[in-house]
PDB file of C-alpha atoms in Angstrom:
ATOM      1  CA  UNK A  29      97.809  74.594  68.505  1.00 77.00           C
ATOM      2  CA  UNK A  30      99.050  75.742  71.041  1.00 84.00           C
ATOM      3  CA  UNK A  31      99.110  74.430  74.453  1.00 90.00           C
ATOM      4  CA  UNK A  32     100.898  75.551  78.179  1.00 95.00           C
ATOM      5  CA  UNK A  33     101.911  72.670  81.076  1.00 96.00           C
ATOM      6  CA  UNK A  34     102.521  73.379  84.432  1.00 97.00           C
ATOM      7  CA  UNK A  35     104.140  71.187  86.253  1.00 92.00           C
ATOM      8  CA  UNK A  36     102.369  70.628  90.043  1.00 92.00           C
ATOM      9  CA  UNK A  37      99.114  71.694  90.794  1.00 94.00           C
ATOM     10  CA  UNK A  38      99.747  72.611  94.452  1.00 96.00           C
ATOM     11  CA  UNK A  39     103.364  74.164  95.522  1.00 97.00           C
ATOM     12  CA  UNK A  40     103.641  74.973  99.270  1.00 97.00           C
ATOM     13  CA  UNK A  41     106.836  77.263  99.402  1.00 97.00           C
ATOM     14  CA  UNK A  42     108.047  78.825 103.924  1.00 97.00           C
ATOM     15  CA  UNK A  43     107.690  82.741 103.889  1.00 97.00           C
ATOM     16  CA  UNK A  44     110.931  84.124 102.582  1.00 97.00           C
ATOM     17  CA  UNK A  45     111.876  81.263 100.091  1.00 98.00           C
ATOM     18  CA  UNK A  46     112.321  81.106  96.819  1.00 98.00           C
ATOM     19  CA  UNK A  47     109.298  80.665  94.845  1.00 98.00           C
ATOM     20  CA  UNK A  48     109.129  78.833  91.177  1.00 98.00           C
ATOM     21  CA  UNK A  49     105.757  77.646  89.859  1.00 98.00           C
ATOM     22  CA  UNK A  50     106.590  75.850  85.888  1.00 98.00           C
ATOM     23  CA  UNK A  51     105.338  76.603  83.088  1.00 97.00           C
ATOM     24  CA  UNK A  52     106.407  75.154  79.483  1.00 96.00           C
ATOM     25  CA  UNK A  53     104.186  75.774  76.193  1.00 95.00           C
ATOM     26  CA  UNK A  54     103.876  74.943  73.256  1.00 91.00           C
ATOM     27  CA  UNK A  55     103.627  76.874  70.000  1.00 84.00           C
ATOM     28  CA  UNK A  56     104.304  77.129  66.714  1.00 78.00           C
ATOM     29  CA  UNK A  57     104.658  80.666  65.854  1.00 77.00           C
ATOM     30  CA  UNK A  58     106.575  82.902  68.298  1.00 78.00           C
ATOM     31  CA  UNK A  59     104.563  82.703  71.614  1.00 84.00           C
ATOM     32  CA  UNK A  60     103.188  85.729  73.721  1.00 88.00           C
ATOM     33  CA  UNK A  61     103.628  84.231  76.977  1.00 92.00           C
ATOM     34  CA  UNK A  62     101.793  85.483  80.575  1.00 94.00           C
ATOM     35  CA  UNK A  63     101.652  84.856  83.919  1.00 97.00           C
ATOM     36  CA  UNK A  64      97.761  85.953  85.507  1.00 97.00           C
ATOM     37  CA  UNK A  65      97.858  85.378  89.357  1.00 97.00           C
ATOM     38  CA  UNK A  66      93.970  84.582  91.149  1.00 95.00           C
ATOM     39  CA  UNK A  67      93.071  85.656  94.024  1.00 93.00           C
ATOM     40  CA  UNK A  68      90.205  83.441  96.052  1.00 87.00           C
ATOM     41  CA  UNK A  69      87.086  84.573  94.412  1.00 81.00           C
ATOM     42  CA  UNK A  70      89.262  87.191  92.681  1.00 85.00           C
ATOM     43  CA  UNK A  71      89.004  87.843  88.392  1.00 88.00           C
ATOM     44  CA  UNK A  72      93.126  87.884  87.190  1.00 93.00           C
ATOM     45  CA  UNK A  73      95.803  90.100  87.219  1.00 94.00           C
ATOM     46  CA  UNK A  74      97.917  90.108  84.947  1.00 93.00           C
ATOM     47  CA  UNK A  75     101.779  89.785  86.977  1.00 96.00           C
ATOM     48  CA  UNK A  76     103.536  89.802  83.534  1.00 95.00           C
ATOM     49  CA  UNK A  77     103.720  89.325  79.953  1.00 92.00           C
ATOM     50  CA  UNK A  78     106.651  88.074  77.150  1.00 92.00           C
ATOM     51  CA  UNK A  79     106.451  89.626  73.635  1.00 86.00           C
ATOM     52  CA  UNK A  80     109.655  89.907  72.438  1.00 82.00           C
ATOM     53  CA  UNK A  81     112.447  91.137  73.157  1.00 85.00           C
ATOM     54  CA  UNK A  82     114.007  90.689  76.850  1.00 87.00           C
ATOM     55  CA  UNK A  83     113.968  87.554  77.319  1.00 90.00           C
ATOM     56  CA  UNK A  84     113.837  88.110  81.443  1.00 95.00           C
ATOM     57  CA  UNK A  85     110.853  90.256  82.430  1.00 95.00           C
ATOM     58  CA  UNK A  86     109.942  91.281  85.043  1.00 96.00           C
ATOM     59  CA  UNK A  87     105.995  91.764  86.650  1.00 95.00           C
ATOM     60  CA  UNK A  88     104.402  94.015  90.013  1.00 95.00           C
ATOM     61  CA  UNK A  89     105.026  92.329  93.765  1.00 93.00           C
ATOM     62  CA  UNK A  90     108.778  91.185  92.484  1.00 96.00           C
ATOM     63  CA  UNK A  91     107.939  88.433  90.359  1.00 97.00           C
ATOM     64  CA  UNK A  92     110.065  87.303  87.246  1.00 97.00           C
ATOM     65  CA  UNK A  93     109.717  84.866  84.530  1.00 97.00           C
ATOM     66  CA  UNK A  94     112.453  84.018  81.621  1.00 95.00           C
ATOM     67  CA  UNK A  95     111.340  82.595  77.952  1.00 94.00           C
ATOM     68  CA  UNK A  96     113.780  79.852  77.216  1.00 94.00           C
ATOM     69  CA  UNK A  97     113.060  78.955  73.712  1.00 91.00           C
ATOM     70  CA  UNK A  98     115.482  76.345  73.764  1.00 92.00           C
ATOM     71  CA  UNK A  99     113.248  74.501  76.673  1.00 93.00           C
ATOM     72  CA  UNK A 100     110.489  76.054  76.014  1.00 94.00           C
ATOM     73  CA  UNK A 101     109.486  77.509  78.991  1.00 96.00           C
ATOM     74  CA  UNK A 102     108.804  80.662  81.071  1.00 97.00           C
ATOM     75  CA  UNK A 103     108.861  80.167  84.942  1.00 98.00           C
ATOM     76  CA  UNK A 104     107.955  82.318  86.539  1.00 98.00           C
ATOM     77  CA  UNK A 105     110.152  83.489  90.326  1.00 98.00           C
ATOM     78  CA  UNK A 106     110.136  85.211  93.342  1.00 98.00           C
ATOM     79  CA  UNK A 107     113.502  85.314  95.820  1.00 97.00           C
ATOM     80  CA  UNK A 108     111.540  85.575  98.618  1.00 97.00           C
ATOM     81  CA  UNK A 109     108.185  84.532  99.097  1.00 97.00           C
ATOM     82  CA  UNK A 110     105.460  86.573 101.309  1.00 97.00           C
ATOM     83  CA  UNK A 111     102.232  85.688 102.706  1.00 96.00           C
ATOM     84  CA  UNK A 112     100.755  87.689 100.274  1.00 95.00           C
ATOM     85  CA  UNK A 113     101.822  85.225  97.514  1.00 97.00           C
ATOM     86  CA  UNK A 114      99.607  82.644  98.440  1.00 97.00           C
ATOM     87  CA  UNK A 115      97.257  82.499  95.450  1.00 97.00           C
ATOM     88  CA  UNK A 116      96.518  80.634  92.372  1.00 97.00           C
ATOM     89  CA  UNK A 117      99.424  81.428  89.436  1.00 98.00           C
ATOM     90  CA  UNK A 118      97.855  81.056  85.584  1.00 97.00           C
ATOM     91  CA  UNK A 119     100.512  80.617  82.819  1.00 97.00           C
ATOM     92  CA  UNK A 120      99.132  81.520  79.211  1.00 95.00           C
ATOM     93  CA  UNK A 121      99.978  81.882  75.757  1.00 92.00           C
ATOM     94  CA  UNK A 122      98.526  84.481  73.320  1.00 86.00           C
ATOM     95  CA  UNK A 123      96.933  82.445  70.182  1.00 72.00           C
ATOM     96  CA  UNK A 124      96.062  84.757  67.324  1.00 67.00           C
ATOM     97  CA  UNK A 125      92.985  83.123  65.941  1.00 55.00           C
ATOM     98  CA  UNK A 126      90.999  83.576  62.146  1.00 51.00           C
ATOM     99  CA  UNK A 127      93.457  86.318  62.072  1.00 50.00           C
ATOM    100  CA  UNK A 128      93.529  89.105  64.555  1.00 57.00           C
ATOM    101  CA  UNK A 129      91.612  87.448  67.842  1.00 62.00           C
ATOM    102  CA  UNK A 130      94.337  87.348  70.322  1.00 76.00           C
ATOM    103  CA  UNK A 131      92.381  84.364  72.516  1.00 86.00           C
ATOM    104  CA  UNK A 132      94.349  83.187  75.153  1.00 91.00           C
ATOM    105  CA  UNK A 133      95.176  79.751  76.276  1.00 92.00           C
ATOM    106  CA  UNK A 134      96.105  78.505  79.993  1.00 95.00           C
ATOM    107  CA  UNK A 135      97.706  76.617  82.004  1.00 96.00           C
ATOM    108  CA  UNK A 136      95.461  74.499  84.432  1.00 95.00           C
ATOM    109  CA  UNK A 137      96.575  76.199  87.418  1.00 96.00           C
ATOM    110  CA  UNK A 138      99.541  75.722  90.441  1.00 97.00           C
ATOM    111  CA  UNK A 139      97.634  77.259  93.869  1.00 97.00           C
ATOM    112  CA  UNK A 140     101.169  78.225  95.763  1.00 97.00           C
ATOM    113  CA  UNK A 141     100.843  77.981  99.417  1.00 97.00           C
ATOM    114  CA  UNK A 142     103.300  79.792 101.896  1.00 97.00           C
ATOM    115  CA  UNK A 143     103.868  78.243 105.522  1.00 96.00           C
ATOM    116  CA  UNK A 144     104.862  81.052 108.118  1.00 94.00           C
TER     117      UNK A 144
ATOM    118  CA  UNK B   5      90.443 105.626  83.944  1.00 58.00           C
ATOM    119  CA  UNK B   6      87.409 102.631  84.816  1.00 71.00           C
ATOM    120  CA  UNK B   7      88.230  98.579  84.456  1.00 89.00           C
ATOM    121  CA  UNK B   8      86.511  96.298  82.940  1.00 94.00           C
ATOM    122  CA  UNK B   9      83.293  95.773  85.635  1.00 95.00           C
ATOM    123  CA  UNK B  10      80.555  92.491  85.402  1.00 97.00           C
ATOM    124  CA  UNK B  11      76.831  91.606  86.352  1.00 96.00           C
ATOM    125  CA  UNK B  12      75.968  90.490  88.448  1.00 97.00           C
ATOM    126  CA  UNK B  13      78.379  88.464  90.490  1.00 96.00           C
ATOM    127  CA  UNK B  14      76.759  84.997  91.700  1.00 96.00           C
ATOM    128  CA  UNK B  15      73.949  83.789  90.672  1.00 96.00           C
ATOM    129  CA  UNK B  16      72.006  80.419  90.847  1.00 98.00           C
ATOM    130  CA  UNK B  17      70.065  78.930  88.151  1.00 98.00           C
ATOM    131  CA  UNK B  18      68.025  75.845  86.834  1.00 98.00           C
ATOM    132  CA  UNK B  19      68.882  73.509  83.924  1.00 98.00           C
ATOM    133  CA  UNK B  20      66.850  73.790  81.626  1.00 98.00           C
ATOM    134  CA  UNK B  21      67.521  77.363  82.016  1.00 98.00           C
ATOM    135  CA  UNK B  22      68.421  80.461  80.437  1.00 98.00           C
ATOM    136  CA  UNK B  23      70.761  83.322  81.938  1.00 98.00           C
ATOM    137  CA  UNK B  24      72.567  86.395  80.659  1.00 98.00           C
ATOM    138  CA  UNK B  25      75.403  87.660  81.982  1.00 98.00           C
ATOM    139  CA  UNK B  26      76.861  91.460  81.617  1.00 98.00           C
ATOM    140  CA  UNK B  27      80.396  92.721  81.557  1.00 97.00           C
ATOM    141  CA  UNK B  28      82.083  96.618  80.911  1.00 96.00           C
ATOM    142  CA  UNK B  29      85.203  97.452  79.710  1.00 93.00           C
ATOM    143  CA  UNK B  30      87.962  98.552  80.034  1.00 90.00           C
ATOM    144  CA  UNK B  31      87.987 103.088  79.303  1.00 87.00           C
ATOM    145  CA  UNK B  32      89.289 102.109  75.271  1.00 85.00           C
ATOM    146  CA  UNK B  33      89.270  98.938  74.678  1.00 88.00           C
ATOM    147  CA  UNK B  34      87.123  97.654  71.955  1.00 88.00           C
ATOM    148  CA  UNK B  35      87.401  93.892  72.114  1.00 91.00           C
ATOM    149  CA  UNK B  36      85.810  91.120  74.290  1.00 94.00           C
ATOM    150  CA  UNK B  37      86.212  88.373  75.033  1.00 94.00           C
ATOM    151  CA  UNK B  38      84.920  85.143  77.452  1.00 97.00           C
ATOM    152  CA  UNK B  39      85.864  82.204  79.427  1.00 97.00           C
ATOM    153  CA  UNK B  40      84.352  80.110  81.230  1.00 98.00           C
ATOM    154  CA  UNK B  41      86.524  78.602  84.785  1.00 95.00           C
ATOM    155  CA  UNK B  42      85.478  75.783  85.804  1.00 95.00           C
ATOM    156  CA  UNK B  43      85.893  74.970  89.625  1.00 91.00           C
ATOM    157  CA  UNK B  44      89.806  73.846  89.899  1.00 88.00           C
ATOM    158  CA  UNK B  45      90.675  74.473  85.568  1.00 91.00           C
ATOM    159  CA  UNK B  46      92.336  77.052  83.807  1.00 93.00           C
ATOM    160  CA  UNK B  47      89.721  79.607  81.957  1.00 95.00           C
ATOM    161  CA  UNK B  48      88.999  78.114  78.760  1.00 96.00           C
ATOM    162  CA  UNK B  49      87.656  80.398  75.591  1.00 94.00           C
ATOM    163  CA  UNK B  50      84.299  80.875  74.788  1.00 96.00           C
ATOM    164  CA  UNK B  51      84.387  83.584  72.184  1.00 94.00           C
ATOM    165  CA  UNK B  52      85.623  87.165  71.438  1.00 93.00           C
ATOM    166  CA  UNK B  53      83.401  90.679  70.035  1.00 93.00           C
ATOM    167  CA  UNK B  54      84.900  93.454  68.406  1.00 90.00           C
ATOM    168  CA  UNK B  55      82.746  95.551  66.348  1.00 88.00           C
ATOM    169  CA  UNK B  56      79.886  94.001  67.589  1.00 92.00           C
ATOM    170  CA  UNK B  57      80.657  90.550  66.015  1.00 92.00           C
ATOM    171  CA  UNK B  58      81.504  87.318  66.956  1.00 91.00           C
ATOM    172  CA  UNK B  59      85.135  87.653  65.896  1.00 87.00           C
ATOM    173  CA  UNK B  60      86.638  84.049  67.133  1.00 87.00           C
ATOM    174  CA  UNK B  61      84.795  81.084  68.809  1.00 91.00           C
ATOM    175  CA  UNK B  62      85.971  78.219  71.079  1.00 91.00           C
ATOM    176  CA  UNK B  63      85.096  74.694  71.842  1.00 93.00           C
ATOM    177  CA  UNK B  64      81.524  75.750  72.960  1.00 96.00           C
ATOM    178  CA  UNK B  65      77.829  74.854  71.788  1.00 97.00           C
ATOM    179  CA  UNK B  66      75.331  77.164  70.227  1.00 96.00           C
ATOM    180  CA  UNK B  67      73.959  77.668  73.437  1.00 98.00           C
ATOM    181  CA  UNK B  68      76.282  80.026  74.238  1.00 98.00           C
ATOM    182  CA  UNK B  69      75.677  82.856  72.068  1.00 97.00           C
ATOM    183  CA  UNK B  70      76.648  86.240  72.466  1.00 96.00           C
ATOM    184  CA  UNK B  71      76.153  90.278  72.120  1.00 96.00           C
ATOM    185  CA  UNK B  72      78.283  93.863  72.157  1.00 95.00           C
ATOM    186  CA  UNK B  73      76.981  96.859  72.221  1.00 93.00           C
ATOM    187  CA  UNK B  74      78.082 100.143  70.203  1.00 92.00           C
ATOM    188  CA  UNK B  75      79.707 101.156  73.638  1.00 89.00           C
ATOM    189  CA  UNK B  76      81.905  97.811  73.711  1.00 89.00           C
ATOM    190  CA  UNK B  77      79.929  96.768  76.760  1.00 93.00           C
ATOM    191  CA  UNK B  78      79.280  92.405  75.897  1.00 96.00           C
ATOM    192  CA  UNK B  79      76.178  89.867  77.218  1.00 98.00           C
ATOM    193  CA  UNK B  80      76.882  86.771  77.218  1.00 98.00           C
ATOM    194  CA  UNK B  81      73.639  84.404  77.074  1.00 98.00           C
ATOM    195  CA  UNK B  82      73.515  80.411  77.589  1.00 98.00           C
ATOM    196  CA  UNK B  83      71.058  78.527  77.142  1.00 97.00           C
ATOM    197  CA  UNK B  84      68.908  75.251  78.138  1.00 98.00           C
ATOM    198  CA  UNK B  85      71.138  75.104  81.389  1.00 98.00           C
ATOM    199  CA  UNK B  86      73.567  72.383  82.310  1.00 98.00           C
ATOM    200  CA  UNK B  87      74.173  71.311  85.268  1.00 98.00           C
ATOM    201  CA  UNK B  88      78.005  70.700  84.048  1.00 97.00           C
ATOM    202  CA  UNK B  89      77.386  74.706  83.189  1.00 98.00           C
ATOM    203  CA  UNK B  90      78.552  75.714  86.730  1.00 98.00           C
ATOM    204  CA  UNK B  91      82.004  78.004  86.397  1.00 97.00           C
ATOM    205  CA  UNK B  92      83.248  80.745  86.726  1.00 96.00           C
ATOM    206  CA  UNK B  93      82.445  83.039  83.982  1.00 97.00           C
ATOM    207  CA  UNK B  94      85.058  85.629  83.505  1.00 97.00           C
ATOM    208  CA  UNK B  95      85.186  88.562  80.992  1.00 96.00           C
ATOM    209  CA  UNK B  96      88.176  90.702  79.825  1.00 95.00           C
ATOM    210  CA  UNK B  97      88.655  93.243  77.684  1.00 93.00           C
ATOM    211  CA  UNK B  98      91.467  94.096  75.141  1.00 89.00           C
ATOM    212  CA  UNK B  99      92.380  96.663  72.773  1.00 85.00           C
ATOM    213  CA  UNK B 100      92.520  95.443  69.275  1.00 80.00           C
ATOM    214  CA  UNK B 101      96.197  96.561  67.337  1.00 72.00           C
ATOM    215  CA  UNK B 102      97.828  96.382  71.093  1.00 68.00           C
ATOM    216  CA  UNK B 103     101.266  95.500  70.643  1.00 61.00           C
ATOM    217  CA  UNK B 104     100.729  94.114  74.098  1.00 64.00           C
ATOM    218  CA  UNK B 105      98.518  91.823  73.130  1.00 70.00           C
ATOM    219  CA  UNK B 106      97.054  92.161  76.919  1.00 83.00           C
ATOM    220  CA  UNK B 107      93.952  91.496  78.118  1.00 89.00           C
ATOM    221  CA  UNK B 108      91.946  92.771  81.241  1.00 91.00           C
ATOM    222  CA  UNK B 109      89.710  91.319  82.861  1.00 94.00           C
ATOM    223  CA  UNK B 110      86.772  91.430  85.270  1.00 95.00           C
ATOM    224  CA  UNK B 111      85.814  89.907  88.497  1.00 94.00           C
ATOM    225  CA  UNK B 112      83.387  87.183  87.511  1.00 95.00           C
ATOM    226  CA  UNK B 113      80.358  86.060  87.637  1.00 97.00           C
ATOM    227  CA  UNK B 114      80.047  82.690  89.653  1.00 96.00           C
ATOM    228  CA  UNK B 115      77.255  80.275  87.798  1.00 98.00           C
ATOM    229  CA  UNK B 116      75.547  78.110  89.883  1.00 98.00           C
ATOM    230  CA  UNK B 117      72.795  75.124  88.000  1.00 98.00           C
ATOM    231  CA  UNK B 118      70.911  73.420  90.366  1.00 97.00           C
TER     232      UNK B 118
END
């Protein structure tokens, strides 16, 4: 069975500082991994995804993540935080179910605060 | 290209009542998944519909049911509402067989049960 653990329910950084949001996964099969962002009172927006191939993936808004199989990690980073990055971030793994269903299993989320 | 839409945006129901939530898929998508996001938690998979049939279900009781229509839109029905059903309900559409496995989410319906 697949699962996702996000370390740190709240992360606070200063504007311009490095953003690092941690995600570890458990999967018995090669995982497909995702990061989503959720702004207040909104749905989820896909930031980036890893399926196969290059382990460093780049997403929208300057975010990137690196798939490290040996560490079962998929941490999200951004070199310089912007005030508009303040939101909740969810890491997710795609689990096959009944042969074809690609349900997503989410972590509990990390709320990112950006201080001026 | 039209994104995923959901209606209504908010609603308030009383314990024991029934509710129907609606979702329109993104153009070109043939699969709809529903998720429940309780306050302060990550979304939890309820079920998925493909070709108008349920194609996978999470750990939710039978009073959670759904439909998918020929135009790929979908409904989530919840009977005998309980206080713990208060949550944001998210619909996501995707294209089965797509190599990207991406799911595109709607803005959600906020359900409050009193």
